[in-house]
Short mmCIF file of C-alpha atoms and ligand atoms in Angstrom, two decimals:
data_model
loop_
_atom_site.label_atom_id
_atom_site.label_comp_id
_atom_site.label_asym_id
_atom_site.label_seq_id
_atom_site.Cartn_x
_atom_site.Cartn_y
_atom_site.Cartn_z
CA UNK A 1342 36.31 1.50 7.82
CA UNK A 1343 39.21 2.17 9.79
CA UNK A 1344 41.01 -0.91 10.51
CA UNK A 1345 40.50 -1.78 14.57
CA UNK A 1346 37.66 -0.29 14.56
CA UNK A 1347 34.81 -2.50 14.81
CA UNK A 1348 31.29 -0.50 15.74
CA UNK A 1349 28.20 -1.45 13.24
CA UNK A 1350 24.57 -0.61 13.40
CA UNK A 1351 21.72 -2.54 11.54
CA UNK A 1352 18.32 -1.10 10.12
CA UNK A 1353 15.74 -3.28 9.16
CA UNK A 1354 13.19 -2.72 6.78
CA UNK A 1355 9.32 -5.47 6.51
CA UNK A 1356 8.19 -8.12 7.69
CA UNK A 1357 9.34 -10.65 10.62
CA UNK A 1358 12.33 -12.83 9.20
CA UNK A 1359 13.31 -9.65 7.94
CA UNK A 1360 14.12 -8.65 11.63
CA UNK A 1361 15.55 -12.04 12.15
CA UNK A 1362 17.79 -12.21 10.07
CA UNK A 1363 19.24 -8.56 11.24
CA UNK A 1364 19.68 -10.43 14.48
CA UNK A 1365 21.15 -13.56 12.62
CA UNK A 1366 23.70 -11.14 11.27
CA UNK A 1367 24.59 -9.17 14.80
CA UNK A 1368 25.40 -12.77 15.77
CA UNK A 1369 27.84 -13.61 13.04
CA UNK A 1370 29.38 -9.96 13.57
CA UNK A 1371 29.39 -10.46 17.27
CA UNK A 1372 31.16 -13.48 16.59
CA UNK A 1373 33.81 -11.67 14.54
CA UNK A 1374 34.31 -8.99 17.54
CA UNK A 1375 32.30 -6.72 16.23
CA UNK A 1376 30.50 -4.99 18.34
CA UNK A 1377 26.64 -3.42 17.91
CA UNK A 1378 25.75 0.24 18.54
CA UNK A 1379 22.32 2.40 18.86
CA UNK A 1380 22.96 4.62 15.78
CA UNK A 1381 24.13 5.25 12.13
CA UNK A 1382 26.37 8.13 14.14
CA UNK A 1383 28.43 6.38 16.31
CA UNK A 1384 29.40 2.95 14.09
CA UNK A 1385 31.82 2.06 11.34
CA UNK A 1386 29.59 0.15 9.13
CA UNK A 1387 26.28 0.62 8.63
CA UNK A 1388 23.76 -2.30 7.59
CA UNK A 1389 20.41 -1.67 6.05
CA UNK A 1390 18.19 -4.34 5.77
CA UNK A 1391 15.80 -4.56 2.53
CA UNK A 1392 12.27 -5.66 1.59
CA UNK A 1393 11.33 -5.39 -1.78
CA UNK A 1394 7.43 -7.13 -1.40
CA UNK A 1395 6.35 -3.14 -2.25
CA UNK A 1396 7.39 -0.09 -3.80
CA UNK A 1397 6.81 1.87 -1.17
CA UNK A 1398 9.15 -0.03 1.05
CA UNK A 1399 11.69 -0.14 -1.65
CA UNK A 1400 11.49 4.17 -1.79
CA UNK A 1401 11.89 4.37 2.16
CA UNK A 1402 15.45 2.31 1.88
CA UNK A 1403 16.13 4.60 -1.40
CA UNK A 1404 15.59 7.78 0.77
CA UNK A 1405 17.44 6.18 3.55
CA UNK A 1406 20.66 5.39 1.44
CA UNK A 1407 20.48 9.05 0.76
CA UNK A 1408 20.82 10.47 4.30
CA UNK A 1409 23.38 7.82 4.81
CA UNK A 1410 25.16 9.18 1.88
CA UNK A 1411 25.41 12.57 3.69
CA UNK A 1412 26.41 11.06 7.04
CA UNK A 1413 29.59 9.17 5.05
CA UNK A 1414 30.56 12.90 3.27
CA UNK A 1415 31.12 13.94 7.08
CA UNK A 1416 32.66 10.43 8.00
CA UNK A 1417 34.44 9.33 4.95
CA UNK A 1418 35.71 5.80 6.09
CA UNK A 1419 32.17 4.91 6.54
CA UNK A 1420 31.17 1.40 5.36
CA UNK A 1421 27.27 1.03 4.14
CA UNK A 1422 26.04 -2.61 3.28
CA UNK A 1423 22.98 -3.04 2.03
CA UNK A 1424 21.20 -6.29 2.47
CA UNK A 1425 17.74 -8.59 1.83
CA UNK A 1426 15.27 -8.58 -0.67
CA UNK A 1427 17.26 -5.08 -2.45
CA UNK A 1428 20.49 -6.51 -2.66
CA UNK A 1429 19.11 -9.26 -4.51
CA UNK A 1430 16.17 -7.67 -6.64
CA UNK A 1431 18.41 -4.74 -7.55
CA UNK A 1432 22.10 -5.76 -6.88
CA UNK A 1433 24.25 -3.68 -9.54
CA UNK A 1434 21.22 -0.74 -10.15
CA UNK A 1435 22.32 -0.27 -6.37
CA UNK A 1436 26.07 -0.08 -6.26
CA UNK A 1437 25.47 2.15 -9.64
CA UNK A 1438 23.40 4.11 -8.84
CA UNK A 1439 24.63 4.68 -5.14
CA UNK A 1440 27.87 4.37 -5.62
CA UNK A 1441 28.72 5.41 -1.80
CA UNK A 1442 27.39 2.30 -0.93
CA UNK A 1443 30.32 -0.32 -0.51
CA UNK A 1444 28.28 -3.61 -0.61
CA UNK A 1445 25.31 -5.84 -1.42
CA UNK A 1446 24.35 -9.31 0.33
CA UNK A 1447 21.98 -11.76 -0.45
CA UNK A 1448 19.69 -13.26 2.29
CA UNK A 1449 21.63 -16.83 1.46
CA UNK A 1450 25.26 -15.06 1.76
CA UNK A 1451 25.23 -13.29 5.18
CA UNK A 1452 27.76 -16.02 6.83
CA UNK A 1453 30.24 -14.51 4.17
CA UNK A 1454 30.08 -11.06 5.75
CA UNK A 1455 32.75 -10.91 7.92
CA UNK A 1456 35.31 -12.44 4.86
CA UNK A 1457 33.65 -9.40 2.66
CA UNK A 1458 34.34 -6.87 5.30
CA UNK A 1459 38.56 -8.42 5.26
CA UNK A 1460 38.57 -7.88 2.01
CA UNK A 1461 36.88 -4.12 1.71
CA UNK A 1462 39.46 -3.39 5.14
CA UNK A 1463 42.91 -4.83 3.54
CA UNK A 1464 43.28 -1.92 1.64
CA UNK A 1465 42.76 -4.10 -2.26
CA UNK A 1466 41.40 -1.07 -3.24
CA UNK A 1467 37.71 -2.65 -3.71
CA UNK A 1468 35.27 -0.46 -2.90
CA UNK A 1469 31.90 -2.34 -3.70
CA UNK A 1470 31.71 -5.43 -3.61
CA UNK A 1471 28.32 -7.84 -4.61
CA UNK A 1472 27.25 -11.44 -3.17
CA UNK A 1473 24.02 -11.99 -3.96
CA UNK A 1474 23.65 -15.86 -5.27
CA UNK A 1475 21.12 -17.87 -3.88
CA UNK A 1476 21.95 -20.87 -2.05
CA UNK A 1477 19.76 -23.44 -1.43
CA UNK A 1478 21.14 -25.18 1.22
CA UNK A 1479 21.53 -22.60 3.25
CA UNK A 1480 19.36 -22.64 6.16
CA UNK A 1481 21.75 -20.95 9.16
CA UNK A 1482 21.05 -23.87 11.58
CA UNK A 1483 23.98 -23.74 13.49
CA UNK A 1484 24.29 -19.92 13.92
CA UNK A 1485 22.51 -18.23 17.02
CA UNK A 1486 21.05 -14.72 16.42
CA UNK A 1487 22.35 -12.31 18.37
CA UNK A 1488 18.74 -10.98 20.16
CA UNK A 1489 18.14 -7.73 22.41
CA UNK A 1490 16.96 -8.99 25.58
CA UNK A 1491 13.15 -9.24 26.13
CA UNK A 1492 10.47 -11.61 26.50
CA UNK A 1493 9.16 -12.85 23.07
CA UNK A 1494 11.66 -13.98 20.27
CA UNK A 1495 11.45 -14.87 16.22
CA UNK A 1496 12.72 -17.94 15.59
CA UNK A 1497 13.16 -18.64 11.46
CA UNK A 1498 11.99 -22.47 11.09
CA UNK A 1499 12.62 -22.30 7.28
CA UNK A 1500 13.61 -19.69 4.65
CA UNK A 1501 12.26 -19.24 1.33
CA UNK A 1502 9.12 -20.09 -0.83
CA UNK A 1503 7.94 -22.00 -3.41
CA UNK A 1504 4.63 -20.76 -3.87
CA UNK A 1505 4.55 -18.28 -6.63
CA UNK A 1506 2.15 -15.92 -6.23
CA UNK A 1507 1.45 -14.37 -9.09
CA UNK A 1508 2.19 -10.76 -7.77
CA UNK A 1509 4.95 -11.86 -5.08
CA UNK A 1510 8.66 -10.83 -5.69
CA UNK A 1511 9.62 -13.08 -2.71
CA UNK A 1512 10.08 -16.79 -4.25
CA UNK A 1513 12.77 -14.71 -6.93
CA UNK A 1514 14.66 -12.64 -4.24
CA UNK A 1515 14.89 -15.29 -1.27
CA UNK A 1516 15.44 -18.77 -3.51
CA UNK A 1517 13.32 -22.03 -2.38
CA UNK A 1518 11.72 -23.30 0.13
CA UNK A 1519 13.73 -25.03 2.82
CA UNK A 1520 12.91 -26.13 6.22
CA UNK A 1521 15.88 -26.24 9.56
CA UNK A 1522 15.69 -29.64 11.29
CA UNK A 1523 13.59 -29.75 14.03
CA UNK A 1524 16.08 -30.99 16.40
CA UNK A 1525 17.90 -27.74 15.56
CA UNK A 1526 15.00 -25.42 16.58
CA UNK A 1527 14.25 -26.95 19.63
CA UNK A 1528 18.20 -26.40 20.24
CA UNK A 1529 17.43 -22.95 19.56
CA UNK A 1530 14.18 -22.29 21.83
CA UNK A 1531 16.11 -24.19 24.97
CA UNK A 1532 19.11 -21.83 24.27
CA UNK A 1533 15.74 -18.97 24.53
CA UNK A 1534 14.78 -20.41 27.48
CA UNK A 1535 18.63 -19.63 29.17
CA UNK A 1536 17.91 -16.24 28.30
CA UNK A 1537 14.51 -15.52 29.87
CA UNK A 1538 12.74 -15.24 27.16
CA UNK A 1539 9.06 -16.80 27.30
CA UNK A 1540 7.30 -16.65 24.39
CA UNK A 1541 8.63 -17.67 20.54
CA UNK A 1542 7.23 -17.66 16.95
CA UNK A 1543 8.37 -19.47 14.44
CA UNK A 1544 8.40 -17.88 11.27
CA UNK A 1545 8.43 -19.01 7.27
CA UNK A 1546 6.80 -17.47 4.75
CA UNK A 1547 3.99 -20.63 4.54
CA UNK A 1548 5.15 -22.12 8.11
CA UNK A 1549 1.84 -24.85 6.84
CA UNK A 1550 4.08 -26.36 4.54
CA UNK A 1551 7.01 -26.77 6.86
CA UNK A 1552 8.60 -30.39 6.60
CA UNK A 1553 11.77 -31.85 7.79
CA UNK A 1554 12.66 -35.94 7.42
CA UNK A 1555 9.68 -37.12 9.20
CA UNK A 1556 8.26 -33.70 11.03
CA UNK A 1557 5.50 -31.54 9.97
CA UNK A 1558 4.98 -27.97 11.19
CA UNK A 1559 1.91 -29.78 13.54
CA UNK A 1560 4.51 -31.99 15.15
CA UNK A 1561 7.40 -29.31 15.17
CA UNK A 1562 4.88 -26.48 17.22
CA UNK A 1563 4.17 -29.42 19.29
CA UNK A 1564 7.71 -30.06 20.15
CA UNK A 1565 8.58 -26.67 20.69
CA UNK A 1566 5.63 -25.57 23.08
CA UNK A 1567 6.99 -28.58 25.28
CA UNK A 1568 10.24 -26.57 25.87
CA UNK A 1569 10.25 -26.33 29.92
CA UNK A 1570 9.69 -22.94 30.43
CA UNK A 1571 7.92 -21.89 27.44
CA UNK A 1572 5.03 -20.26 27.96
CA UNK A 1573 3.35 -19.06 24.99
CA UNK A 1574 4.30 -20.26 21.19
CA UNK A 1575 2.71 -18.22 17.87
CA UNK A 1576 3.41 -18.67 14.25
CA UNK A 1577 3.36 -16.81 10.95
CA UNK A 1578 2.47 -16.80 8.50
CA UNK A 1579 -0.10 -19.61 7.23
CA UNK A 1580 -1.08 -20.45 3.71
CA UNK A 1581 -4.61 -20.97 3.23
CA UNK A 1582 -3.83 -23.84 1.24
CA UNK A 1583 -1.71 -25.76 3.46
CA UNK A 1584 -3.54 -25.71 6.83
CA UNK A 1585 -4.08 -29.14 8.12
CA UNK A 1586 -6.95 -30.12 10.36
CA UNK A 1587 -3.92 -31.94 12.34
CA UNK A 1588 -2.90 -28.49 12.66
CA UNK A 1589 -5.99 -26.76 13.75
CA UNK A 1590 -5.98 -29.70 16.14
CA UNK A 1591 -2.49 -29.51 17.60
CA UNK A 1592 -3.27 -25.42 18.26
CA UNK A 1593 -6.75 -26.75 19.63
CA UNK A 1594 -5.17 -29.33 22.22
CA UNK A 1595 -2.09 -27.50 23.33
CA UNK A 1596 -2.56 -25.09 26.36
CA UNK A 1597 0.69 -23.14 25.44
CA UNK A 1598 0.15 -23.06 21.30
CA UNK A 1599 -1.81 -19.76 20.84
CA UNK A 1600 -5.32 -19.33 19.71
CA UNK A 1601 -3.58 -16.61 17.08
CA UNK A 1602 -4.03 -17.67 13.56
CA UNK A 1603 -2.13 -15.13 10.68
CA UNK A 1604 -3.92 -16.22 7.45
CA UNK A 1605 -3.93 -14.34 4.84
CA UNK A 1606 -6.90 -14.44 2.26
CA UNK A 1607 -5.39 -12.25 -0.34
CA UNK A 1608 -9.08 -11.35 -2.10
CA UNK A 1609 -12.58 -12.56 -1.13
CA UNK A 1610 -13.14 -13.13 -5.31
CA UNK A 1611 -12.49 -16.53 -6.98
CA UNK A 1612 -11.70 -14.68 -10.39
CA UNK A 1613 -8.56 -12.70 -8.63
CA UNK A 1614 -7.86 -15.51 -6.37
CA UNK A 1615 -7.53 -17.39 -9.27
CA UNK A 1616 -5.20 -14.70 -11.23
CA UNK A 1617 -3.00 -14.35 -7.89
CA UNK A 1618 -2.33 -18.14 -8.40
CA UNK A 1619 -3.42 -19.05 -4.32
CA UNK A 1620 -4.82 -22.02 -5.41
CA UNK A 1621 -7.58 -22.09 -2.87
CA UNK A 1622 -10.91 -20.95 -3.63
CA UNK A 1623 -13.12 -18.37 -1.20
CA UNK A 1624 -15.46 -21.31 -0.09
CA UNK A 1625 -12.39 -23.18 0.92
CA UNK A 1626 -11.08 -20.12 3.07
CA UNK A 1627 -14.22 -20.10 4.89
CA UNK A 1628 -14.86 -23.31 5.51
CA UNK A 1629 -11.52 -23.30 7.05
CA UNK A 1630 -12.23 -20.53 9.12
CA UNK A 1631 -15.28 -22.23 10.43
CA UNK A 1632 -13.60 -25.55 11.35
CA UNK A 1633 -10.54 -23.26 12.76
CA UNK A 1634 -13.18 -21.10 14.73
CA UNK A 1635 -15.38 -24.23 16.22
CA UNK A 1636 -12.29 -26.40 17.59
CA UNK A 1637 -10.27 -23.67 18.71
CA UNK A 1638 -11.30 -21.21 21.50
CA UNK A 1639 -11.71 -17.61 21.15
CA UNK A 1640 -9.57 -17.42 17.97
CA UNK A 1641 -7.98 -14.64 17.30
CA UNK A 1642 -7.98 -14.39 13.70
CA UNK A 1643 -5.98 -11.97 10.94
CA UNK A 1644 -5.66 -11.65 7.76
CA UNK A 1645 -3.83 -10.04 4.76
CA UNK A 1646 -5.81 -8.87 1.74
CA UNK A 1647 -4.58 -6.89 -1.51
CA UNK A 1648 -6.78 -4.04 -3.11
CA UNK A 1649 -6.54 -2.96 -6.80
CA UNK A 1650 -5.09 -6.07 -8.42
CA UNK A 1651 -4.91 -5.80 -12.00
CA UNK A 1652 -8.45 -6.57 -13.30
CA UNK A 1653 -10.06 -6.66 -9.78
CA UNK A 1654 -13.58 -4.82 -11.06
CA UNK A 1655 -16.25 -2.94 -8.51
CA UNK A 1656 -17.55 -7.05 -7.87
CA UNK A 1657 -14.36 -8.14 -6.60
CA UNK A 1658 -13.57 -5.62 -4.62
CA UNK A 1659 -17.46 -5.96 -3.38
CA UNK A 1660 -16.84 -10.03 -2.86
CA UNK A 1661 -13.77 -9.20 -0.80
CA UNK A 1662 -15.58 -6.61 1.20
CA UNK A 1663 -18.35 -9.19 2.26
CA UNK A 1664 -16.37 -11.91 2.98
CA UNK A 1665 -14.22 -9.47 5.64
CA UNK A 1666 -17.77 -8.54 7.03
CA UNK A 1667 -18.91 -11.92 7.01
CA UNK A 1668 -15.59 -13.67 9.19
CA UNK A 1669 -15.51 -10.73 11.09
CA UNK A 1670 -11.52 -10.76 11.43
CA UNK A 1671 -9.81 -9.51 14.56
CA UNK A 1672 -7.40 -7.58 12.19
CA UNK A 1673 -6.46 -7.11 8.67
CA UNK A 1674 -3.48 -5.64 6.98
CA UNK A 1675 -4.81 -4.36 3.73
CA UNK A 1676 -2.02 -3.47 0.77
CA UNK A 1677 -2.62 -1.64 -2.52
CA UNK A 1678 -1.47 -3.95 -5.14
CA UNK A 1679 1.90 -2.76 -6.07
CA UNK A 1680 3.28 -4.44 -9.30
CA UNK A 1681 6.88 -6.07 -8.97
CA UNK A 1682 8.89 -6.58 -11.98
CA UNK A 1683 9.62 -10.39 -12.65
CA UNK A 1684 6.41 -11.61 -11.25
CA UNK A 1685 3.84 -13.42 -13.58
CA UNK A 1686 1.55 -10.55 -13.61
CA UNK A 1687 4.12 -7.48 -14.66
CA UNK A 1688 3.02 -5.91 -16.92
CA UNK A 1689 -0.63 -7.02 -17.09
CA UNK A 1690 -2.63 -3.33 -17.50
CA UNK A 1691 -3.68 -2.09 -14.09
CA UNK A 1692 -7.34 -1.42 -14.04
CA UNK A 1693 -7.75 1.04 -11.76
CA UNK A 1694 -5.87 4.33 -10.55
CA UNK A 1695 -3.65 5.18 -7.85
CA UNK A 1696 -6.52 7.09 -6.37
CA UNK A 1697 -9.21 4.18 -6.88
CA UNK A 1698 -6.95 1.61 -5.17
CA UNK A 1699 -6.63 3.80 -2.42
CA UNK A 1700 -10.09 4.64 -2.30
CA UNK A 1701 -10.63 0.86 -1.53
CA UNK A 1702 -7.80 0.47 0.89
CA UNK A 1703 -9.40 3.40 3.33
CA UNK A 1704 -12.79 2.11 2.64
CA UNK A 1705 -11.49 -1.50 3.82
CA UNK A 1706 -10.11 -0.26 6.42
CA UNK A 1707 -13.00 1.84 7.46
CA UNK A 1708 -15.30 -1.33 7.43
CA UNK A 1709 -12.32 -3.35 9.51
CA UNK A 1710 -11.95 -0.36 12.11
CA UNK A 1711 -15.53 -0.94 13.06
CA UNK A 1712 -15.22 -4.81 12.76
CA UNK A 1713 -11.84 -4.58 15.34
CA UNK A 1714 -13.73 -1.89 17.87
CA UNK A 1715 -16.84 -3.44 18.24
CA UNK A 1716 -15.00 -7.42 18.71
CA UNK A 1717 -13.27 -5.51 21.35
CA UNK A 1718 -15.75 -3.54 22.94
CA UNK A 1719 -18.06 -7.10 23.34
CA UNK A 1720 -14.93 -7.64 25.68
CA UNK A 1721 -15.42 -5.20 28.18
CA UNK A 1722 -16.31 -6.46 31.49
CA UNK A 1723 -14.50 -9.87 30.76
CA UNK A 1724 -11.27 -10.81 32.51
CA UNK A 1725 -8.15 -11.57 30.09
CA UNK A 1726 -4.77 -13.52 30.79
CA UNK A 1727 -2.64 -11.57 29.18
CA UNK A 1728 1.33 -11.88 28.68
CA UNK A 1729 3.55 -8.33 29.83
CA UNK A 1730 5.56 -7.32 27.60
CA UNK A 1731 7.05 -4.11 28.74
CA UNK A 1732 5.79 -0.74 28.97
CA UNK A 1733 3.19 0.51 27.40
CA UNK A 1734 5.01 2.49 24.14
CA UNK A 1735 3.20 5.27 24.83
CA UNK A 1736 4.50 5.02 27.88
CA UNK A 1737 2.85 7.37 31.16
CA UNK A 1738 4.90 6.29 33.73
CA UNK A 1739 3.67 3.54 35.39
CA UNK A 1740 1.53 1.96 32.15
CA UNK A 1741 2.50 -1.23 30.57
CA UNK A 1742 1.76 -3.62 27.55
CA UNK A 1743 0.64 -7.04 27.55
CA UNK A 1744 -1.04 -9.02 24.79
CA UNK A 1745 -3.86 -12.25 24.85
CA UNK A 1746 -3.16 -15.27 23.27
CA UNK A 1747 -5.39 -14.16 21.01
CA UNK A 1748 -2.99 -11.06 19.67
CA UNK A 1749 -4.96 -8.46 21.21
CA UNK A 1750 -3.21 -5.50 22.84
CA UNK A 1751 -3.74 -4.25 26.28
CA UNK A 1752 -2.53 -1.56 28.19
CA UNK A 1753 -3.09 -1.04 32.02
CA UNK A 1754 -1.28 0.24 35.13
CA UNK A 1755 1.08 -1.46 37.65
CA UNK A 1756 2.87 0.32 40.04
CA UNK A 1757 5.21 -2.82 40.31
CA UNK A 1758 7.37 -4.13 37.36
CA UNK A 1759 5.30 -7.03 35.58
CA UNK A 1760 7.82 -7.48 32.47
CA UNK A 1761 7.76 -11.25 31.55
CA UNK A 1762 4.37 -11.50 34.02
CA UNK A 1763 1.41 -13.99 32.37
CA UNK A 1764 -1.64 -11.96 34.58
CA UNK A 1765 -5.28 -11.32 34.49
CA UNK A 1766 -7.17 -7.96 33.50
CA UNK A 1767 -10.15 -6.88 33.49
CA UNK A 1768 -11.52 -5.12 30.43
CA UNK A 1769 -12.74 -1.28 31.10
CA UNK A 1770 -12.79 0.12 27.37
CA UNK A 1771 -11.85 -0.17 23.89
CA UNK A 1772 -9.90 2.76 21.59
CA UNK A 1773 -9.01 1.92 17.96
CA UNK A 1774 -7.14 -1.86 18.15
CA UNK A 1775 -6.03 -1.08 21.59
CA UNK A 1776 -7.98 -2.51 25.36
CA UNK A 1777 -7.53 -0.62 29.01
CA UNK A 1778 -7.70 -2.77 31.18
CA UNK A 1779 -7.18 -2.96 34.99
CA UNK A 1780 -4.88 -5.50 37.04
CA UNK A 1781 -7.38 -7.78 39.03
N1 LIG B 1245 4.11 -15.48 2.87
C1 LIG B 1245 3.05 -14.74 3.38
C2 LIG B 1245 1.75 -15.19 2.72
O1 LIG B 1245 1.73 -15.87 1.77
O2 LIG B 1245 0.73 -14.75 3.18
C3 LIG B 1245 3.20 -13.26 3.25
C4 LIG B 1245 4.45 -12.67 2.74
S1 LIG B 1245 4.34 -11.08 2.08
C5 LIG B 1245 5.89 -10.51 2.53
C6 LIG B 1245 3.24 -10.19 3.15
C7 LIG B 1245 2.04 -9.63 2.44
O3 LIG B 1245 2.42 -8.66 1.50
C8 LIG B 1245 1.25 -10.64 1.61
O4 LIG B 1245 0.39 -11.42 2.39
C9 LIG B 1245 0.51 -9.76 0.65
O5 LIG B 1245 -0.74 -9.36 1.18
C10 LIG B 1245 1.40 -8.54 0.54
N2 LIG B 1245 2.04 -8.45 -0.79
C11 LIG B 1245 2.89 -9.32 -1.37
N3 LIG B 1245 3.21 -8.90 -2.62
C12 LIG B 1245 2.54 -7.74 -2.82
C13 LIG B 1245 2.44 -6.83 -3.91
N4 LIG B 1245 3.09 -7.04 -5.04
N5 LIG B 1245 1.66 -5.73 -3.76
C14 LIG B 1245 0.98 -5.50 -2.61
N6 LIG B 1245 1.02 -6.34 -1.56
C15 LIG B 1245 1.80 -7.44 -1.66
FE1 LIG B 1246 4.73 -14.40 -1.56
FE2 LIG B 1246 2.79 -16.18 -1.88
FE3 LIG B 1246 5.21 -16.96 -1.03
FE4 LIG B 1246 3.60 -15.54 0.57
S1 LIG B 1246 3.21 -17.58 -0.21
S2 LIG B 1246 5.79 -15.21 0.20
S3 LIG B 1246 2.59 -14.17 -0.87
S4 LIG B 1246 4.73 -16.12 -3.03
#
């Protein structure tokens, strides 16, 4: 990087905290006057941001570093960091085996940036440079994210996990569970609140088993959907073992907590449940569902669930399929089990082949396609209070986006600008996962 010269961009790769912590890290650079642009093209440095949970996303950032790799033979002083789950999970294989790329940061190092970039600008003649240790203090608290302007924000309430699944990379590449102080978040929503933004969830990998001196996650949503000028508060993700009936009594009571529950059940058989090391069994799961489902109005509920685990037979797979058709989920995100080196069950023989597993995922999805359509179509004709959030990404002109509490997405027209707007729909028709709907 040429020294003065101060223009980054940041891509992010997964899930949720993954995309807050690229905005954690635009506000340490900010801080450091650097300043963000739109593309790869126009900046300095170059951040990609890494999830290793799959293979698949692991190949995308491989095939990404290689384009970048072009873009730097054109711009030579080009500085490409790579950080997240990769620059833990495969710190020196990276700088090896791309050896344009000038750095690797761990999720608990990214305060450390701007000293890293100093010493790759003073001209030491270091070239790559790794911090990748975990630190298990580290929970950002005082640092404010750096956010594009908009209505809804993430808001990272802890980092880390301690649960261990058996097939989960993320407990070895993002350190312990820790939670931020809830006095801290709250800090952090008000701050939200300056900026005009509306609606917030609070993320952790198992947000259920959030805990700081003498707050739980119930109290902590509780405190933060009494922000003035919140409107709308959702959460993610929650682990089946960990939700309290306090919980599903807090969401119940509180007009601004959404009815929105992410819980993921993983498998609908005991036997794999038992091999992915959940430590809840498939009764529990749906006797949770049912309490969730009688004490909190129209629930919108979703749900996670991996195909093709090693030793998951034709019964499993069969178990899993009727329990989906038996909740009758609003939406599922199905996965084909993709085996992370590390984890307890490397190396354990998979069972079926590539094309099996994704025989199951299409036929699980299949099955959930109809589930989704015809749970929406029973809405049409109903009126909805849904939450704008900008237009429609589709976008004909005038068409806009909104969403339910419940996580459903709407589109309708508005010849007026409605960004930020909590208004009421009616329901006209159903396509795929999406509603039309027309402004009442
Ligand atoms: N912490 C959350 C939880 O426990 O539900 C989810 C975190 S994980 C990043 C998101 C989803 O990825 C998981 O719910 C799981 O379905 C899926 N996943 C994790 N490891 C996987 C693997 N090795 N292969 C396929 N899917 C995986
Ligand atoms: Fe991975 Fe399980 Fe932790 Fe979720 S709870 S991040 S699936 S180990």
């Amino acid at each position: 990087m040429k020294k003065g010269t101060k223009k980054y961009y940041v891509e992010t790769y997964g899930c949720q905290m993954n995309k807050y912590d690229s905005e954690l890290v635009a506000g340490i650079l900010n801080q450091h006057g650097y300043h963000q642009v739109r593309s790869a093209q126009e900046s300095d440095l170059v951040l990609v941001n890494t999830c290793s949970v799959r293979q698949h996303a692991e190949n995308r950032v491989f095939g990404r570093l290689d384009a970048l790799r072009l873009l730097k033979l054109k711009h030579p002083d080009l500085i490409i960091g790579v950080l997240g789950c990769m620059a833990v999970r495969l710190q020196d294989e990276l700088l090896t085996q791309k050896p344009f790329v000038n750095f690797v940061l761990g999720p608990d190092n990214y305060r450390k940036l701007p000293g890293l970039l100093s010493k790759l600008n003073n001209g030491s003649g270091q070239n790559q440079l790794k911090l990748a240790e975990f630190d298990n203090h580290e929970i950002y608290s005082e640092l404010y994210p750096s956010r594009t302007s908009g209505i809804s924000a993430w808001v990272a309430i802890m980092r880390g996990c301690n649960n261990f699944c058996s097939y989960c990379i993320v407990p070895y590449v993002r350190g312990r569970e820790r939670s931020r102080l809830a006095k801290d978040i709250v800090a952090e929503v008000q701050q939200l609140v300056q900026e005009n933004f509306v609606e917030v969830t609070l993320l952790g990998q198992n947000v259920n088993s959030y805990h700081n001196g003498d707050h739980d996650f119930a109290d902590l949503i509780e405190m933060v959907a009494n922000v003035p000028g919140i409107i709308r508060v959702r959460f993610a993700t929650s682990h089946p073992k960990d939700l309290s009936e306090k919980l599903i009594d807090t969401i119940a009571g509180h007009p601004k907590i959404c009815n929105h529950l992410h819980l993921p059940v993983q498998s609908g058989s005991d036997t794999i449940l038992k091999l992915m090391n959940r430590k809840y069994t498939r009764s529990h799961y749906l006797k949770l569902i049912k309490t969730a489902r009688e004490k909190i109005q129209d629930l919108g509920l979703y749900t996670d669930i991996i195909v093709g685990f090693p030793g998951e037979t034709e019964k499993d797979f069969q178990d899993t399929l009727g329990l989906v058709r038996q909740v009758e989920f609003d939406g599922v995100f199905v996965f084909k089990y993709s085996p992370r080196e590390g984890t307890a069950v490397y190396g354990l023989e998979e069972t079926l082949t590539e094309q099996e597993k994704v025989k199951r995922l299409q036929t699980l999805n299949q099955i959930q396609d109809e589930i989704t359509l015809r749970r929406n179509q029973q809405l049409i004709g109903t009126v909805q209070r849904i939450l704008v959030e900008g237009a429609s990404k589709k976008a004909k002109f005038n068409q806009y986006m909104g969403r339910t509490e419940s996580n459903k997405i709407f589109v309708f027209d508005s010849n007026k600008k409605v960004d930020g707007s909590l208004l009421d729909v009616k329901v006209i028709s159903a396509e795929g996962r999406t509603l039309f709907s027309e402004l009442l």
